[in-house]
Short mmCIF file of C-alpha atoms in Angstrom, two decimals:
data_model
loop_
_atom_site.label_atom_id
_atom_site.label_comp_id
_atom_site.label_asym_id
_atom_site.label_seq_id
_atom_site.Cartn_x
_atom_site.Cartn_y
_atom_site.Cartn_z
CA MET A 1 0.00 0.00 0.00
CA LYS A 2 1.26 3.47 -0.86
CA GLY A 3 1.70 5.81 2.09
CA ARG A 4 3.29 5.62 5.50
CA LYS A 5 2.03 4.15 8.73
CA TYR A 6 0.94 6.39 11.54
CA GLY A 7 3.85 4.94 13.53
CA SER A 8 6.19 7.13 11.48
CA VAL A 9 4.85 10.15 13.40
CA LYS A 10 7.27 9.20 16.16
CA ASP A 11 10.06 10.44 13.91
CA LEU A 12 8.58 13.96 13.74
CA GLU A 13 9.52 16.77 16.10
CA GLY A 14 7.59 16.46 19.33
CA GLY A 15 6.01 13.17 18.20
CA LYS A 16 3.05 14.88 16.55
CA PHE A 17 1.74 15.98 13.16
CA PRO A 18 1.31 19.56 11.96
CA GLU A 19 -2.16 20.69 12.98
CA LYS A 20 -3.65 20.73 9.48
CA GLN A 21 -2.49 17.17 8.85
CA ALA A 22 -3.69 15.95 12.25
CA LEU A 23 -7.12 17.51 11.68
CA THR A 24 -7.34 16.02 8.18
CA ILE A 25 -6.39 12.53 9.36
CA VAL A 26 -8.95 12.54 12.15
CA TRP A 27 -11.63 14.05 9.92
CA HIS A 28 -11.10 11.19 7.45
CA LEU A 29 -11.08 8.71 10.35
CA TYR A 30 -14.41 9.89 11.77
CA ARG A 31 -15.90 10.02 8.27
CA THR A 32 -14.89 6.36 7.79
CA LEU A 33 -16.38 5.45 11.17
CA ASP A 34 -19.63 7.15 10.14
CA VAL A 35 -19.82 4.91 7.07
CA LEU A 36 -19.06 1.82 9.15
CA HIS A 37 -21.54 2.63 11.92
CA ARG A 38 -24.43 4.12 9.96
CA LEU A 39 -24.34 2.34 6.60
CA LEU A 40 -22.54 -0.96 7.23
CA ARG A 41 -23.72 -1.39 10.85
CA LYS A 42 -20.26 -2.47 12.02
CA THR A 43 -17.63 -1.28 14.47
CA TYR A 44 -13.87 -1.26 14.01
CA ILE A 45 -12.95 -3.21 17.16
CA ASP A 46 -9.23 -3.50 16.42
CA LEU A 47 -8.39 0.12 15.54
CA LYS A 48 -4.67 0.71 16.08
CA PHE A 49 -2.07 3.30 15.13
CA GLU A 50 -0.64 0.71 12.73
CA ASN A 51 -3.96 0.61 10.84
CA LEU A 52 -3.65 4.30 9.86
CA TRP A 53 -1.74 5.04 6.65
CA TRP A 54 -1.16 8.60 5.42
CA VAL A 55 -0.72 9.30 1.68
CA ASP A 56 1.26 12.55 1.46
CA GLY A 57 0.59 13.46 -2.17
CA LEU A 58 -3.16 12.83 -1.96
CA GLU A 59 -3.53 14.26 1.57
CA GLN A 60 -5.59 11.19 2.32
CA LEU A 61 -5.99 8.65 5.12
CA LYS A 62 -6.23 4.95 4.36
CA LEU A 63 -7.24 2.30 6.87
CA THR A 64 -6.16 -1.34 6.93
CA ASP A 65 -7.10 -4.58 8.70
CA PHE A 66 -10.86 -4.75 8.26
CA GLY A 67 -10.81 -8.43 9.22
CA THR A 68 -11.99 -7.83 12.77
CA LEU A 69 -15.17 -5.79 12.24
CA GLU A 70 -17.99 -6.45 14.69
CA GLU A 71 -21.68 -6.38 13.87
CA ILE A 72 -23.82 -3.72 15.57
CA GLN A 73 -26.74 -5.60 17.05
CA SER A 74 -30.19 -4.06 16.60
CA GLY A 75 -30.95 -4.32 20.31
CA ASP A 76 -27.68 -2.77 21.51
CA MET A 77 -29.06 0.36 23.19
CA GLN A 78 -25.75 1.16 24.92
CA ARG A 79 -23.84 1.15 21.60
CA ARG A 80 -20.63 0.04 23.32
CA GLY A 81 -18.78 -0.71 20.09
CA VAL A 82 -19.67 2.65 18.53
CA LEU A 83 -18.68 4.64 21.63
CA ARG A 84 -15.43 2.68 21.89
CA ASP A 85 -14.54 3.58 18.29
CA LEU A 86 -15.31 7.27 18.87
CA LEU A 87 -13.30 7.46 22.09
CA LEU A 88 -10.28 5.60 20.72
CA SER A 89 -10.25 7.89 17.67
CA ALA A 90 -10.28 10.88 20.04
CA VAL A 91 -7.28 9.41 21.87
CA TYR A 92 -5.41 9.21 18.55
CA PHE A 93 -6.49 12.78 17.72
CA CYS A 94 -4.97 14.01 20.97
CA LYS A 95 -1.72 12.16 20.24
CA MET A 96 -1.49 13.44 16.68
CA ALA A 97 -2.31 17.06 17.55
CA THR A 98 -0.50 17.49 20.88
CA GLY A 99 2.10 14.71 21.07
CA TYR A 100 0.52 13.45 24.31
CA THR A 101 -1.11 10.01 24.44
CA PRO A 102 -3.98 9.80 26.96
CA ASN A 103 -3.90 6.78 29.27
CA TYR A 104 -6.46 4.50 27.61
CA SER A 105 -7.20 0.84 28.32
CA LEU A 106 -10.11 -1.59 28.14
CA GLY A 107 -12.45 0.91 26.55
CA GLU A 108 -11.97 3.75 29.04
CA LEU A 109 -9.71 6.66 29.93
CA LYS A 110 -7.62 6.10 33.04
CA GLU A 111 -6.74 9.66 34.06
CA PHE A 112 -7.80 13.20 33.30
CA GLY A 113 -5.51 15.61 35.15
CA GLU A 114 -2.50 15.07 32.88
CA LEU A 115 -4.76 15.04 29.82
CA LYS A 116 -6.22 18.44 30.67
CA LYS A 117 -2.81 19.94 31.43
CA ASN A 118 -1.21 18.70 28.20
CA VAL A 119 -4.10 19.97 26.06
CA GLN A 120 -3.93 23.40 27.72
CA ILE A 121 -0.21 23.84 27.04
CA ALA A 122 -0.29 22.33 23.53
CA ASN A 123 0.74 24.62 20.66
CA ILE A 124 -2.48 24.16 18.68
CA SER A 125 -5.30 26.48 17.64
CA TRP A 126 -8.24 27.38 19.83
CA GLY A 127 -10.59 25.29 17.70
CA ALA A 128 -8.35 22.21 17.90
CA LYS A 129 -8.24 22.54 21.69
CA ARG A 130 -12.03 22.65 21.84
CA GLY A 131 -11.99 19.45 19.80
CA GLN A 132 -10.30 17.67 22.70
CA ARG A 133 -13.67 17.76 24.48
CA LEU A 134 -14.15 14.44 22.69
CA LEU A 135 -12.24 13.11 25.73
CA HIS A 136 -14.71 14.45 28.32
CA ARG A 137 -14.37 12.83 31.74
CA ASN A 138 -18.07 11.92 31.79
CA PRO A 139 -18.85 9.47 28.94
CA ALA A 140 -22.38 10.89 28.72
CA GLN A 141 -20.91 14.22 27.56
CA ARG A 142 -18.89 12.72 24.70
CA PRO A 143 -20.17 12.67 21.12
CA VAL A 144 -22.33 9.70 20.16
CA ASP A 145 -22.32 10.22 16.39
CA ALA A 146 -19.24 10.14 14.15
CA SER A 147 -20.92 12.30 11.50
CA ASP A 148 -21.28 15.29 13.88
CA VAL A 149 -17.62 15.10 14.86
CA ALA A 150 -16.55 14.78 11.22
CA ALA A 151 -18.55 17.88 10.29
CA ARG A 152 -16.87 20.02 12.99
CA LEU A 153 -13.42 18.75 12.05
CA ARG A 154 -14.06 19.46 8.38
CA THR A 155 -14.80 23.10 9.25
CA LEU A 156 -11.37 23.43 10.88
CA VAL A 157 -9.69 21.68 7.94
CA ASP A 158 -11.40 24.14 5.58
CA PHE A 159 -9.97 27.05 7.58
CA TRP A 160 -6.48 25.60 7.03
CA SER A 161 -7.06 24.72 3.36
CA ARG A 162 -8.99 27.67 1.88
CA ASP A 163 -7.52 30.91 0.64
CA GLU A 164 -6.78 33.16 3.62
CA ASP A 165 -8.92 36.00 2.26
CA LYS A 166 -11.89 33.62 2.04
CA VAL A 167 -11.32 32.42 5.61
CA LEU A 168 -11.20 36.03 6.81
CA GLU A 169 -14.47 36.69 5.02
CA ILE A 170 -16.08 33.71 6.78
CA ALA A 171 -14.67 34.82 10.14
CA ARG A 172 -15.98 38.37 9.80
CA LYS A 173 -19.44 37.21 8.79
CA SER A 174 -19.50 34.95 11.85
CA LEU A 175 -18.33 37.88 13.98
CA ASP A 176 -21.15 40.06 12.64
CA ARG A 177 -23.72 37.38 13.57
CA ALA A 178 -22.20 37.12 17.04
CA GLN A 179 -22.31 40.92 17.39
CA THR A 180 -26.03 40.95 16.54
CA ALA A 181 -26.72 38.27 19.14
CA TYR A 182 -24.62 40.17 21.70
CA ASP A 183 -26.54 43.42 21.10
CA ASP A 184 -29.84 41.60 21.40
CA ALA A 185 -28.77 40.00 24.68
CA ASN A 186 -27.78 43.39 26.11
CA THR A 187 -31.04 44.99 25.01
CA HIS A 188 -33.18 42.30 26.63
CA LYS A 189 -30.81 41.72 29.59
CA LYS A 190 -30.39 38.00 28.91
CA PRO A 191 -27.47 35.66 28.09
CA ILE A 192 -26.24 35.63 24.52
CA SER A 193 -28.04 33.03 22.40
CA GLU A 194 -26.54 29.64 21.56
CA ASP A 195 -26.36 30.59 17.87
CA GLY A 196 -24.56 33.79 18.84
CA LEU A 197 -22.03 31.86 20.94
CA ASN A 198 -21.45 29.33 18.17
CA SER A 199 -20.86 32.17 15.72
CA ALA A 200 -18.35 33.72 18.13
CA TYR A 201 -16.59 30.37 18.56
CA ARG A 202 -16.48 29.87 14.77
CA ALA A 203 -15.01 33.36 14.32
CA ARG A 204 -12.41 32.71 17.03
CA SER A 205 -11.36 29.41 15.38
CA ALA A 206 -11.05 31.03 11.95
CA PHE A 207 -9.18 34.15 13.12
CA GLU A 208 -6.67 32.11 15.11
CA ILE A 209 -5.93 29.75 12.21
CA VAL A 210 -5.43 32.73 9.89
CA THR A 211 -2.97 34.17 12.42
CA LEU A 212 -1.07 30.87 12.59
CA ARG A 213 -0.88 30.73 8.80
CA SER A 214 0.07 34.41 8.31
CA PRO A 215 1.23 36.13 11.51
CA ASP A 216 1.44 39.50 9.71
CA VAL A 217 -2.30 39.68 8.92
CA ASP A 218 -3.85 42.62 10.78
CA ILE A 219 -6.99 41.42 12.61
CA ALA A 220 -6.46 43.38 15.82
CA TYR A 221 -9.76 45.26 15.54
CA ASP A 222 -11.67 42.05 14.78
CA ASN A 223 -10.16 40.35 17.82
CA GLU A 224 -11.01 43.33 20.03
CA ARG A 225 -14.67 43.11 19.00
CA LEU A 226 -14.63 39.36 19.54
CA ASP A 227 -12.99 39.66 22.96
CA VAL A 228 -15.75 42.04 24.10
CA ILE A 229 -18.43 39.55 23.01
CA LEU A 230 -16.73 36.53 24.58
CA LYS A 231 -15.89 38.43 27.77
CA ALA A 232 -19.50 39.55 28.11
CA ALA A 233 -20.45 35.90 27.84
CA ASP A 234 -17.94 35.10 30.60
CA HIS A 235 -20.23 34.34 33.52
CA LEU A 236 -17.32 34.09 35.94
CA GLU A 237 -16.25 37.72 35.66
CA ARG A 238 -19.84 38.97 35.72
CA GLY A 239 -20.58 36.93 38.83
CA LYS A 240 -17.46 38.10 40.64
CA ASN A 241 -18.41 41.73 40.08
CA LEU A 242 -21.88 41.08 41.43
CA LEU A 243 -20.39 39.52 44.58
CA ARG A 244 -18.24 42.59 45.08
CA GLY A 245 -21.38 44.70 44.75
CA ARG A 246 -23.23 42.61 47.39
CA SER A 247 -25.71 41.27 44.81
CA TYR A 248 -25.35 37.69 46.08
CA SER A 249 -28.58 36.23 44.72
CA LEU A 250 -28.01 37.71 41.26
CA ALA A 251 -24.41 36.50 41.33
CA LYS A 252 -25.64 32.99 42.14
CA GLN A 253 -28.05 33.19 39.20
CA VAL A 254 -25.27 34.24 36.82
CA PHE A 255 -22.97 31.47 38.02
CA GLN A 256 -25.71 28.87 37.64
CA GLU A 257 -26.52 30.12 34.14
CA GLY A 258 -22.82 29.84 33.32
CA MET A 259 -22.84 26.22 34.45
CA GLU A 260 -25.04 25.55 31.42
CA TRP A 261 -23.42 28.03 29.00
CA GLY A 262 -19.83 28.35 30.17
CA GLU A 263 -16.76 26.28 29.40
CA ASP A 264 -15.79 25.43 33.00
CA SER A 265 -18.93 24.40 34.81
CA ALA A 266 -17.04 23.07 37.86
CA THR A 267 -15.44 26.46 38.56
CA LEU A 268 -18.75 28.30 38.17
CA ARG A 269 -20.49 25.82 40.45
CA ARG A 270 -18.01 26.50 43.25
CA TRP A 271 -18.48 30.24 42.87
CA ALA A 272 -22.24 29.63 43.12
CA TYR A 273 -21.58 27.96 46.50
CA LEU A 274 -19.74 31.12 47.57
CA ALA A 275 -22.71 33.25 46.48
CA GLU A 276 -24.95 31.05 48.66
CA ILE A 277 -22.70 31.87 51.62
CA GLY A 278 -23.31 35.55 50.85
CA GLU A 279 -27.07 34.92 50.87
CA ALA A 280 -26.88 33.21 54.26
CA ILE A 281 -24.76 35.73 56.20
CA SER A 282 -24.59 39.49 56.51
CA PRO A 283 -22.72 41.57 53.92
CA THR A 284 -20.28 42.64 56.63
CA ASP A 285 -19.45 39.04 57.55
CA PHE A 286 -19.11 38.10 53.88
CA GLU A 287 -16.72 40.95 53.16
CA ALA A 288 -14.60 39.78 56.08
CA ILE A 289 -13.92 36.48 54.29
CA GLN A 290 -14.29 37.69 50.68
CA ASP A 291 -10.61 38.14 49.80
CA LYS A 292 -9.60 34.77 51.29
CA ALA A 293 -12.50 33.05 49.55
CA PHE A 294 -11.70 34.59 46.17
CA THR A 295 -8.03 33.58 46.49
CA MET A 296 -8.96 30.06 47.56
CA LEU A 297 -11.29 29.46 44.59
CA ASP A 298 -8.83 30.94 42.10
CA ALA A 299 -5.79 29.14 43.53
CA SER A 300 -6.24 25.86 45.43
CA PHE A 301 -9.65 24.93 43.96
CA GLY A 302 -8.63 26.17 40.51
CA LYS A 303 -5.46 24.05 40.58
CA GLU A 304 -7.35 21.03 41.98
CA LEU A 305 -5.25 20.98 45.17
CA TRP A 306 -7.95 19.36 47.24
CA GLU A 307 -6.13 18.87 50.56
CA GLU A 308 -4.99 22.50 50.48
CA SER A 309 -8.54 23.57 49.62
CA ILE A 310 -9.85 21.80 52.73
CA LYS A 311 -7.28 23.62 54.88
CA GLN A 312 -8.30 27.00 53.41
CA LEU A 313 -11.98 26.24 53.98
CA LYS A 314 -11.31 25.62 57.66
CA LYS A 315 -9.68 29.06 57.91
CA ILE A 316 -12.75 30.63 56.32
CA GLN A 317 -15.07 28.63 58.55
CA SER A 318 -13.44 29.77 61.78
CA PRO A 319 -14.60 33.46 61.87
CA LEU A 320 -18.07 32.54 60.56
CA GLU A 321 -18.71 30.22 63.52
CA VAL A 322 -18.16 33.14 65.91
CA ASN A 323 -21.28 34.85 64.61
CA GLN A 324 -23.37 31.85 63.53
CA LYS A 325 -24.28 28.57 65.14
CA ASN A 326 -24.64 26.66 61.87
CA ILE A 327 -22.30 26.47 58.92
CA PRO A 328 -23.91 28.07 55.84
CA MET A 329 -25.06 25.60 53.18
CA GLY A 330 -22.67 27.06 50.61
CA LEU A 331 -19.68 26.47 52.86
CA SER A 332 -20.85 22.94 53.61
CA SER A 333 -21.12 22.30 49.85
CA LEU A 334 -17.56 23.54 49.28
CA PHE A 335 -16.30 21.16 51.97
CA SER A 336 -18.23 18.26 50.44
CA GLU A 337 -16.95 19.00 46.96
CA ALA A 338 -13.32 19.26 48.06
CA HIS A 339 -13.58 15.91 49.84
CA LEU A 340 -15.48 14.45 46.87
CA PHE A 341 -12.77 15.26 44.32
CA ALA A 342 -9.98 14.33 46.72
CA GLU A 343 -11.50 10.84 46.79
CA ILE A 344 -11.90 10.80 43.01
CA LYS A 345 -8.20 11.62 42.67
CA LYS A 346 -7.33 8.72 45.00
CA ALA A 347 -9.61 6.42 43.02
CA ASP A 348 -7.94 7.44 39.75
CA GLU A 349 -4.49 6.82 41.24
CA ALA A 350 -5.56 3.38 42.47
CA LEU A 351 -6.98 2.61 39.03
CA ASP A 352 -3.71 3.65 37.36
CA ASN A 353 -1.88 1.25 39.68
CA GLY A 354 -4.27 -1.59 38.93
CA ASP A 355 -5.59 -1.65 42.52
CA PHE A 356 -9.28 -2.06 41.67
CA GLN A 357 -10.30 -2.87 45.23
CA ASP A 358 -8.86 0.39 46.56
CA ALA A 359 -10.42 2.29 43.65
CA ALA A 360 -13.85 0.84 44.51
CA LYS A 361 -13.42 1.97 48.13
CA HIS A 362 -12.60 5.56 47.14
CA TYR A 363 -15.46 5.71 44.61
CA ARG A 364 -17.88 4.74 47.39
CA VAL A 365 -16.52 7.36 49.79
CA ALA A 366 -16.74 9.91 46.97
CA ASN A 367 -20.37 8.93 46.38
CA ASP A 368 -21.12 9.49 50.07
CA ARG A 369 -19.70 13.01 49.75
CA LEU A 370 -21.69 13.58 46.59
CA GLU A 371 -24.91 12.71 48.44
CA GLU A 372 -24.21 15.59 50.85
CA LEU A 373 -24.66 18.17 48.08
CA PRO A 374 -28.00 19.79 47.14
CA ASP A 375 -29.88 17.82 44.46
CA PHE A 376 -29.40 20.46 41.74
CA TYR A 377 -25.61 20.40 42.02
CA LYS A 378 -25.45 16.66 42.63
CA LYS A 379 -27.33 15.93 39.41
CA PHE A 380 -25.18 18.40 37.47
CA ILE A 381 -21.96 16.76 38.67
CA CYS A 382 -23.26 13.29 37.80
CA ASP A 383 -24.53 14.33 34.36
CA ASN A 384 -21.57 16.48 33.30
CA GLU A 385 -18.47 15.31 35.15
CA LEU A 386 -18.41 12.07 37.10
CA GLY A 387 -21.25 9.92 35.90
CA ASN A 388 -22.66 7.27 38.24
CA LEU A 389 -20.14 6.70 41.04
CA GLU A 390 -22.04 3.69 42.38
CA ALA A 391 -21.75 2.11 38.94
CA SER A 392 -18.03 2.98 38.86
CA ALA A 393 -17.54 1.24 42.21
CA ALA A 394 -19.52 -1.78 40.99
CA GLU A 395 -17.37 -1.91 37.85
CA MET A 396 -14.26 -1.95 40.04
CA ASP A 397 -15.75 -4.87 42.00
CA LYS A 398 -16.18 -6.73 38.72
CA LYS A 399 -12.57 -6.01 37.81
CA VAL A 400 -11.44 -7.38 41.18
CA LEU A 401 -13.42 -10.58 40.59
CA ARG A 402 -12.17 -10.78 37.00
CA ALA A 403 -8.57 -10.38 38.16
CA GLN A 404 -9.03 -13.18 40.68
CA GLU A 405 -10.59 -15.42 38.05
CA GLU A 406 -7.84 -14.56 35.59
CA LYS A 407 -5.20 -15.48 38.15
CA ALA A 408 -6.85 -18.88 38.69
CA ALA A 409 -7.30 -19.34 34.95
CA ASP A 410 -3.61 -18.51 34.40
CA ALA A 411 -2.64 -21.31 36.75
CA ASP A 412 -4.92 -23.77 34.93
CA TYR A 413 -3.62 -22.72 31.51
CA ASP A 414 -0.01 -23.09 32.72
CA ARG A 415 -0.71 -26.59 34.05
CA SER A 416 -2.50 -27.48 30.81
CA ILE A 417 0.60 -26.54 28.80
CA GLU A 418 2.76 -28.73 31.06
CA TYR A 419 0.34 -31.62 30.55
CA VAL A 420 0.60 -31.15 26.76
CA LYS A 421 4.39 -31.34 27.00
CA GLY A 422 4.09 -34.45 29.18
CA GLY A 423 1.73 -36.23 26.83
CA LYS A 424 -1.27 -36.13 29.20
CA ASP A 425 -3.84 -35.16 26.58
CA ASN A 426 -7.05 -35.69 28.58
CA GLU A 427 -5.78 -33.74 31.61
CA ALA A 428 -4.57 -30.90 29.38
CA LEU A 429 -7.92 -30.65 27.62
CA ASP A 430 -9.95 -30.73 30.85
CA LEU A 431 -7.88 -27.92 32.40
CA ALA A 432 -8.13 -25.79 29.26
CA LYS A 433 -11.93 -26.16 29.31
CA LYS A 434 -12.05 -25.21 32.99
CA ALA A 435 -9.84 -22.14 32.46
CA TYR A 436 -11.91 -20.93 29.50
CA ARG A 437 -15.06 -20.79 31.64
CA ALA A 438 -13.53 -17.92 33.67
CA SER A 439 -15.22 -14.58 32.90
CA CYS A 440 -12.12 -12.96 31.38
CA ALA A 441 -11.78 -11.04 28.14
CA ILE A 442 -11.99 -13.06 24.92
CA SER A 443 -8.61 -11.63 23.88
CA TYR A 444 -7.05 -13.09 27.05
CA HIS A 445 -8.51 -16.55 26.40
CA SER A 446 -7.50 -16.34 22.75
CA GLU A 447 -3.89 -15.65 23.74
CA ARG A 448 -3.70 -18.43 26.34
CA LEU A 449 -5.50 -21.04 24.24
CA GLY A 450 -3.22 -20.06 21.38
CA GLU A 451 -0.22 -20.98 23.56
CA ILE A 452 -1.68 -24.44 24.19
CA VAL A 453 -2.48 -24.96 20.52
CA PHE A 454 1.04 -23.87 19.54
CA THR A 455 2.59 -26.26 22.08
CA ALA A 456 0.46 -29.15 20.80
CA LEU A 457 1.43 -28.37 17.21
CA GLU A 458 5.11 -28.36 18.15
CA LYS A 459 4.58 -31.82 19.64
CA HIS A 460 2.84 -32.85 16.34
CA ASN A 461 -0.24 -33.66 18.44
CA TYR A 462 -2.73 -32.33 15.87
CA LYS A 463 -5.77 -33.99 17.48
CA LEU A 464 -5.15 -32.20 20.80
CA ALA A 465 -4.41 -28.93 19.04
CA PHE A 466 -7.72 -29.22 17.17
CA ASP A 467 -9.66 -30.04 20.37
CA CYS A 468 -8.12 -27.09 22.24
CA ALA A 469 -8.91 -24.67 19.42
CA GLN A 470 -12.53 -25.87 19.56
CA ILE A 471 -12.91 -24.98 23.25
CA ALA A 472 -14.04 -21.44 22.48
CA LEU A 473 -17.20 -22.91 20.92
CA LEU A 474 -18.32 -23.95 24.41
CA CYS A 475 -19.26 -20.35 25.25
CA GLY A 476 -20.84 -19.52 21.90
CA ASP A 477 -18.17 -16.93 21.07
CA ILE A 478 -14.85 -17.26 19.31
CA ALA A 479 -12.08 -14.78 18.54
CA GLN A 480 -10.63 -14.33 15.06
CA LYS A 481 -7.27 -15.80 16.06
CA LEU A 482 -8.89 -18.99 17.33
CA ILE A 483 -10.90 -19.29 14.12
CA VAL A 484 -7.58 -19.33 12.23
CA ASP A 485 -6.11 -21.84 14.71
CA LEU A 486 -9.18 -24.04 14.40
CA ALA A 487 -8.92 -24.14 10.61
CA LEU A 488 -5.17 -24.89 10.77
CA THR A 489 -5.44 -27.68 13.33
CA ASN A 490 -8.40 -29.21 11.53
CA LYS A 491 -6.39 -29.47 8.30
CA LEU A 492 -3.32 -30.83 10.08
CA TYR A 493 -5.41 -33.40 11.95
CA LYS A 494 -6.97 -34.58 8.69
CA ALA A 495 -3.50 -34.70 7.13
CA SER A 496 -2.15 -36.85 9.94
CA GLN A 497 -5.14 -39.18 9.61
CA SER A 498 -4.51 -39.53 5.89
CA LEU A 499 -0.97 -40.76 6.66
CA GLU A 500 -2.29 -43.45 8.95
CA ILE A 501 -4.72 -44.81 6.28
CA PRO A 502 -2.38 -44.07 4.29
CA ASP A 503 -3.73 -41.56 1.80
CA PRO A 504 -0.73 -39.47 0.63
CA ILE A 505 -2.71 -37.45 -1.92
CA GLN A 506 -5.07 -36.10 0.76
CA PHE A 507 -2.11 -35.55 3.10
CA ILE A 508 -0.23 -33.42 0.59
CA LYS A 509 -3.31 -31.38 -0.31
CA THR A 510 -4.07 -30.59 3.30
CA SER A 511 -0.50 -30.10 4.57
CA LEU A 512 1.29 -27.80 2.13
CA GLY A 513 1.71 -24.10 3.04
CA PHE A 514 1.38 -24.25 6.83
CA GLY A 515 4.48 -22.15 7.56
CA LYS A 516 6.19 -23.45 10.71
CA PHE A 517 4.11 -26.62 10.66
CA GLN A 518 4.37 -27.40 6.93
CA ILE A 519 4.88 -30.92 5.55
CA LEU A 520 8.03 -32.61 6.85
CA PRO A 521 10.66 -34.06 4.48
CA ALA A 522 10.09 -37.49 6.01
CA TYR A 523 6.44 -37.36 5.01
CA LYS A 524 7.47 -36.38 1.47
CA ARG A 525 9.76 -39.38 1.26
CA LEU A 526 6.94 -41.57 2.50
CA CYS A 527 4.67 -40.26 -0.22
CA LYS A 528 7.31 -40.97 -2.87
CA ARG A 529 7.73 -44.47 -1.52
CA LEU A 530 3.98 -45.06 -1.71
CA ALA A 531 3.99 -43.60 -5.22
CA GLY A 532 6.68 -46.10 -6.21
CA GLN A 533 4.58 -48.94 -4.83
CA SER A 534 1.67 -47.72 -6.92
CA ARG A 535 3.81 -47.97 -10.10
CA LYS A 536 4.87 -51.52 -9.23
CA GLU A 537 1.22 -52.41 -8.89
CA GLY A 538 0.55 -51.03 -12.36
CA GLU A 539 -1.09 -47.74 -11.25
CA ARG A 540 1.21 -45.64 -13.42
CA ARG A 541 -1.07 -42.61 -13.71
CA ARG A 542 -1.62 -42.39 -9.96
CA GLY A 543 2.10 -42.85 -9.29
CA CYS A 544 3.12 -40.04 -11.65
CA ARG A 545 0.64 -37.68 -10.04
CA LEU A 546 1.92 -38.52 -6.56
CA ILE A 547 5.53 -37.93 -7.58
CA TYR A 548 4.57 -34.54 -9.10
CA GLU A 549 2.56 -33.44 -6.03
CA SER A 550 5.24 -34.51 -3.55
CA ARG A 551 8.15 -32.63 -5.15
#
């Protein structure tokens, strides 16, 4: 195939592609996934870097290894295969655009702190950074349709590919639409419309790509207009000013609106808690803690330093308790949230270390902290950030059980291999069947059964190799590798039987071309000997054919 594998990206500076190329590759990838998912009703379950080939002259992506496609079942409401394809493609997008590879395994992301930090510092355009939202912490917030993602990526590719004057024209038209929406919002004292925000985001993406392509282009005035629109839509700054002006209820309203409209809902939610403190205490008491509270939310909370955040909250709590018997709800919520995300961090660390039992424990403690929050905020956190923590803990419990079963299965597979080497066929087969019943991943069983089959083939025990390759049929599911092994061992078993009859013609037909286990010279000599016997018996035609086929 013409082109070069994605693996060659490692040779580039920083281990990444130029942004235009990265965007084009991933656009083509999502467009291909759309065809697979929507038209062919299949998922690409074995998508790897090695499957991606880039053709420089054609500026085109080619994919290989379509032998492991999986059917999308009509009753699959959770669409696991589709979501897995979309997420894995997003992981590759991050690697190609930023040089950083998110920690991904078994269909899920393993950490988010490093991912967020690497995307923020990456030297890519504003629009490409927004594209990394494909890797949202909460799976429910990720895209569910490859066609939508492909359309957004194509827009960015167009900004890189079109004539710069045309891109500037598009950007300015988008800016004018955003300006109209901004003026309307000011007139009616309401947030800017979604269409207005999208126009502003489109203008920002286009202007920044033009600047990257031609740094000397003068768009200072355009950017000033755009900054005013985007800053006005910045709920954080508006809310802070309202707090300083003692308008606590209005500040809370602005922060809560920003949770739906803004880019950083977690930050706005915590400022809403602070506004609730202002509602619950006197303005004088609030102003006594205001500077410390502002610094705490900007610094320790903003940097996700949860233990430090808890310490700062205790300092804020101390003077409030002098004047009030009960801690204000907003302060209680800040404590709960700091403890909540401290536990999530511990759970993520345990998960990275493969300690599923410890991860389950921290997810459950985190869920207890989540239950302490008011229903509105609790639901928002579940829907937009963390998902179902009880389900996460239950999934960790399953992983613990699966690890235990895999450990026991490993021991059985190891003993089975030793039995194969020792010629104890029945014992080897029984242990392989027992091990395969463990609820481990099919890929794991495929690998271990493959070891047994390989060992049996090396011992020329084709009957045992065939029986072991058939074991996967017991559970009604079989991996592609075992299908190949099953076909190979079946042919070799039939070949060995044909020697015992003897039937050299059938042996040769079924034995040639098996690579490591191809026909042995001794068997060839046997066939020639049998061919000679056929000539002596007057079967000249059959003898000539045997000599020809055994060369």
